[in-house]
Amino acid sequence: MKVPINQFEDGCVIGDFVIKARLGEGSIGAVYRATQISLDRTVALKILSPEYTNAKGVSDFLREARAAAKLSHVNLVQALAVGEEDGICYMAMTYIKGETLKARMKREKNIPVDEALHIIQQVGEALYYAWDESGIIHRDVKPDNIMITDDGIVKLTDLGLAMHHAEWREDMEISGSPSYMSPEQFTGEKLDTRSDIYSMGVTLYQLLTGVLPFNGDTVRTVARQHFEQEPVSLTKLNPKIPHKVALLVKKMIAKSQEERFADMEELLYNIWTIRQKTAPNKDMVPDVHTISMKRLDYEVQHESIKEQQTAKKQAIEQKKQSSAIYTVLLLLLPVFAIILLVMVLNANQKSKRIELMKQQQSYLSKIFAEKNVERQFVLAEGKRVLAQFGVPQSPDEEALLYKMQTSLSNYENRALQSDLASFVEAQKKLQEDFTALREKQAAEAKKPKRDDSKEKELELEGAKLKQHLQDLQSSINNVKNENNALRKQLEKQVSEAEEAWRNNLLLKVYNLVGQARLKEASALLELETAKADPKNAEWLAAKKAWIERLAKILSSLTESGVKAAGLVIENECTLISINNGRISYKDPSGTIKDSIWTELSMDSAAAIAQKMAKTLKDEEVRADILALKGNFSEASRLLPEDQDFKVAARMLWQQALDNLKYLSLADRKKATAKAQALLKQAEGSPDYEKVKTELAPFLSFE
């Protein structure tokens, strides 16, 4: 059975979002077009790359989310939601229909003077707002991070390197794109809005000329140019560029912060002044800080006055329509408030239920520890508390119930061990009594015979002793039988507890493996090894060796370099290079393509791993690659002798079904979407019909 784990393909569900297509790469993660299930809208979903799932990577990603969430401006991409699910960090943003400035420059080479100023003016307004509102510096302004919508509005994207000016430290890492970085970014000096002005100047230079002012072969060369070299004059590259525009750019990219514009507002006023001369119609140039009120396409500046008046009338009509919409929204506001209140009450009720479970768990822990409380009462109380909550309604409740069940089981184990010790002691006492009676009987037999009355008396006493010995032997046999039964019951419970521990550890480790979080899996195994029973040491050592093997395979598929360059995969491709998990290759037609390693065919991925890790068998490599993708059922088919793969596949599938069950109680629509994604990922699997049957209750919600 195929168990999907964190494969970002069409139909994959993460949080409240269904992935539709990959859009590109950001500073610390990939961006996908996705649909938000609850609101049925298209969004851009940024997902933190696996190589950044360490403390710093997650911190940077959350910093980006916080920076974007603080800001709401027409020239900034709006953050809509941020969250984490199964170790995957994500942020949803407004989906922009348009193209990047880089794509447009690639097509048109350079941009007309006033239109370039118009674009930079909008970027400047976004950065002025970010600095004025929250003291935030972007640190990575460049054409890749500037989008132009289909309506002609400029949007500044990718706050992945954004930094609050108060967060600056002398030991901070250097961040940014070398060709656009200010000199102070290279040296790690304190940054402010003038650093963004420098990057805007480099971008404007490129827009006007089609080339970068500083463009060396290495980062070291580019850095030296930023510090020491003056760029070629704009008017020399393009004599049609006005002298004032050339001076504007020169001041923006001055080496010293003090020689640049003092702040974004001063820059914007200078741009506005210059555009009074460069614009086809100066009346269409928006005033400083009012640009959001005049978001017309640049080409509108070439329209006739009549067309402009028509546009104004349409704007007035649109404003009236917006007012009507606001009125409807105000009428619907009480309804939304009631829905929100119901949701809050429901969440509060769940919170109270979990709090009650925690109190009951604490109560059980106390009575389990008491020595003077009757065992029957304790067992009855444990069963009563467990029965009180019935079926768990969330993973948190399931975890609490599991802890209570484990505590009750441990109490019963201790009680059985105590009974066993008592029976052993009783058996020892009976054996001592039996031996004493035998010795007494033997001593009596050795005594000289007495008269008949004494003889009869001795016979009667001997018969009594014999009967007593028989009774003692019967009691000893009963104790032995009960002792054996208790020993078997205890051994069974110990075996079940050990199996539960091993399965629980397998579930955690294989969940991490399926997300390529191998360092965390290794750390978890080290922690368990330190406190585990010595008899499990060999099994744990084998798991740690397997994780090390997986790390070598993952490294071969993601580590940047050209070690595998020239590798020919028959009928598929010729490898060129690997760069942080993205693999460049030439297909049979000679076309150069670029894919992430999870999108490669199994033959291609296995061939790369075999070249880098030559000691492994082919079926082991293929099974390990499937494990890194989270497909443990297929891995178990390749290595049928590995029982852990089978156990993991079964448990992970059951976990997926349990999660669907919990989700369906709160959000049936989302549960259906997840079920559809699971069914799609099972297509082609021998277990497809079985999967379809098990998912049927969740698919029928529609």
XYZ file of C-alpha atoms in Angstrom, residues 119-370:
252
model
C 8.368 50.880 -11.792
C 11.079 52.036 -9.380
C 8.685 54.647 -7.952
C 6.203 51.894 -7.029
C 8.969 49.741 -5.517
C 10.125 52.790 -3.543
C 6.594 53.372 -2.224
C 6.490 49.740 -1.005
C 9.861 50.060 0.721
C 8.966 53.476 2.199
C 5.839 51.903 3.710
C 7.795 48.889 5.037
C 10.390 51.137 6.680
C 7.944 53.774 7.960
C 5.413 51.224 9.245
C 7.650 48.530 10.747
C 11.298 49.557 10.342
C 11.806 46.672 7.889
C 14.633 46.491 5.315
C 14.120 44.151 2.329
C 17.846 43.376 1.649
C 17.185 41.582 -1.665
C 15.665 44.056 -4.126
C 16.252 42.794 -7.688
C 14.230 42.117 -10.887
C 13.531 38.514 -9.791
C 11.644 39.866 -6.757
C 9.609 42.501 -8.609
C 6.391 41.410 -10.320
C 4.160 43.357 -12.709
C 0.537 42.248 -12.617
C -1.677 41.988 -15.686
C -3.168 45.312 -14.525
C 0.237 47.035 -14.568
C 0.679 47.196 -10.780
C 4.184 46.566 -9.455
C 4.442 44.097 -6.564
C 7.572 43.590 -4.440
C 7.897 39.911 -3.448
C 10.051 37.543 -1.416
C 10.641 39.064 1.987
C 12.825 35.996 2.683
C 15.778 38.161 3.696
C 13.758 40.984 5.267
C 15.156 42.225 8.566
C 13.901 44.601 11.216
C 16.549 47.275 11.711
C 16.541 46.555 15.482
C 17.544 42.905 14.779
C 20.959 43.825 13.350
C 23.983 42.216 15.022
C 27.665 42.395 14.190
C 27.869 38.612 13.809
C 24.910 38.281 11.407
C 25.403 36.268 8.219
C 25.796 38.183 4.942
C 22.523 37.963 3.004
C 21.418 39.090 -0.449
C 22.190 38.643 -4.167
C 25.838 39.703 -4.856
C 25.161 41.713 -8.047
C 22.592 43.883 -6.221
C 24.096 44.039 -2.711
C 25.307 47.300 -1.195
C 28.953 47.519 -0.032
C 27.845 47.557 3.629
C 26.041 44.231 3.144
C 29.328 42.593 2.088
C 31.136 43.856 5.188
C 28.312 43.116 7.627
C 27.909 46.755 8.694
C 24.641 48.059 10.126
C 21.982 48.426 7.428
C 19.131 50.869 6.944
C 16.777 51.956 4.154
C 19.746 53.389 2.190
C 20.935 49.807 1.565
C 17.655 49.109 -0.260
C 18.106 52.402 -2.197
C 21.468 51.053 -3.462
C 19.844 47.813 -4.686
C 17.073 49.847 -6.363
C 19.762 51.923 -8.107
C 21.460 48.798 -9.470
C 18.057 47.550 -10.666
C 17.217 50.893 -12.336
C 20.642 50.893 -14.059
C 19.861 47.426 -15.426
C 16.347 48.452 -16.536
C 17.692 51.400 -18.528
C 20.694 49.673 -20.156
C 19.968 45.953 -20.133
C 23.259 45.242 -18.293
C 24.404 45.219 -14.671
C 26.807 47.905 -13.407
C 28.893 45.239 -11.650
C 29.024 41.762 -13.175
C 32.138 39.689 -12.456
C 32.702 35.942 -12.836
C 32.961 35.293 -9.085
C 31.405 36.682 -5.914
C 34.847 37.991 -4.867
C 35.186 39.913 -8.154
C 31.679 41.391 -7.889
C 32.304 42.442 -4.280
C 35.550 44.196 -5.250
C 33.720 46.039 -8.059
C 31.072 47.259 -5.594
C 33.820 48.738 -3.396
C 36.384 49.981 -5.912
C 34.992 50.287 -9.426
C 32.805 53.048 -10.865
C 30.180 51.754 -13.316
C 30.116 52.860 -16.954
C 28.107 56.110 -17.299
C 24.479 55.627 -18.279
C 24.705 58.330 -20.961
C 27.699 56.564 -22.487
C 25.732 53.314 -22.773
C 22.596 55.088 -23.969
C 22.925 58.764 -24.979
C 19.120 59.162 -24.944
C 19.004 58.816 -21.152
C 18.441 62.295 -19.624
C 21.339 63.733 -17.643
C 19.182 64.127 -14.505
C 18.246 60.429 -14.637
C 21.931 59.502 -14.891
C 22.699 61.679 -11.847
C 19.779 60.097 -9.945
C 21.140 56.582 -10.517
C 24.698 57.671 -9.697
C 23.575 59.005 -6.315
C 21.503 55.865 -5.601
C 24.535 53.595 -6.085
C 27.104 55.771 -4.315
C 29.678 53.656 -2.422
C 29.099 55.468 0.890
C 25.707 55.461 2.596
C 26.139 59.148 3.443
C 26.470 60.054 -0.258
C 23.177 58.417 -1.213
C 19.696 59.833 -0.679
C 19.048 60.271 3.040
C 15.889 58.159 2.965
C 13.252 56.717 0.668
C 11.081 59.823 0.855
C 13.868 62.048 -0.534
C 14.413 59.560 -3.358
C 10.694 59.470 -4.202
C 10.490 63.286 -4.402
C 13.481 63.327 -6.780
C 11.888 60.649 -8.987
C 8.603 62.611 -9.040
C 10.419 65.822 -10.036
C 12.278 64.104 -12.899
C 9.093 62.441 -14.166
C 7.488 65.852 -14.645
C 9.807 66.062 -17.664
C 10.078 62.421 -18.766
C 6.401 61.360 -18.576
C 4.298 61.545 -21.795
C 1.579 63.174 -19.656
C 2.804 64.712 -16.392
C -0.787 64.880 -15.058
C -0.725 61.079 -14.868
C 2.372 61.024 -12.620
C 1.126 60.232 -9.084
C 2.218 62.411 -6.209
C 4.540 60.972 -3.569
C 2.704 58.546 -1.209
C -0.491 58.740 -3.319
C 0.643 56.253 -5.929
C -1.794 53.653 -4.613
C -4.636 55.943 -5.735
C -3.409 55.963 -9.346
C -2.653 52.363 -10.234
C -3.296 52.783 -13.967
C -1.260 50.833 -16.500
C 1.714 52.828 -17.750
C 0.211 52.867 -21.252
C -2.740 54.901 -19.921
C -0.390 57.892 -20.000
C -0.602 57.753 -23.796
C -4.420 57.783 -23.942
C -6.410 60.788 -25.103
C -7.977 63.165 -22.566
C -11.373 61.735 -23.512
C -10.237 58.213 -22.709
C -8.828 59.446 -19.396
C -12.183 60.979 -18.502
C -13.895 57.686 -19.377
C -11.450 55.910 -17.090
C -12.300 58.343 -14.281
C -16.055 57.743 -14.761
C -15.458 54.002 -14.621
C -13.456 54.491 -11.451
C -16.388 56.404 -9.886
C -18.803 53.621 -10.912
C -16.452 51.045 -9.482
C -16.318 53.031 -6.241
C -20.129 52.984 -6.080
C -20.137 49.237 -6.654
C -17.523 48.841 -3.928
C -19.761 50.847 -1.564
C -22.636 48.479 -2.326
C -20.401 45.510 -1.632
C -19.311 47.054 1.678
C -22.998 47.502 2.598
C -23.696 43.821 1.912
C -20.631 42.853 3.927
C -21.844 44.974 6.844
C -25.215 43.180 6.715
C -23.455 39.800 6.666
C -21.097 40.768 9.491
C -23.452 39.534 12.291
C -23.746 36.147 10.517
C -19.965 35.846 10.301
C -19.724 36.848 13.960
C -22.141 34.063 14.971
C -20.178 31.503 12.903
C -16.942 32.689 14.484
C -18.500 32.496 17.959
C -19.616 28.895 17.307
C -16.105 27.995 16.122
C -14.536 29.621 19.207
C -16.980 27.831 21.530
C -16.236 24.530 19.811
C -12.482 25.080 20.143
C -13.003 26.093 23.798
C -15.013 22.929 24.413
C -12.219 20.791 22.924
C -9.694 22.672 25.060
C -11.761 22.031 28.206
C -12.080 18.338 27.308
C -8.296 18.010 26.918
C -7.767 19.909 30.193
C -10.164 17.519 31.943
C -8.258 14.551 30.487
C -4.990 15.969 31.827
C -6.549 16.354 35.307
C -7.819 12.759 35.222
C -4.406 11.541 34.074
C -2.830 13.352 37.053
C -5.452 11.783 39.370
C -4.665 8.271 38.059
C -0.935 8.838 38.485
C -1.509 9.703 42.168
C -3.675 6.681 43.030
C -1.342 4.363 41.090
C 1.481 5.570 43.341
C -0.487 5.039 46.605
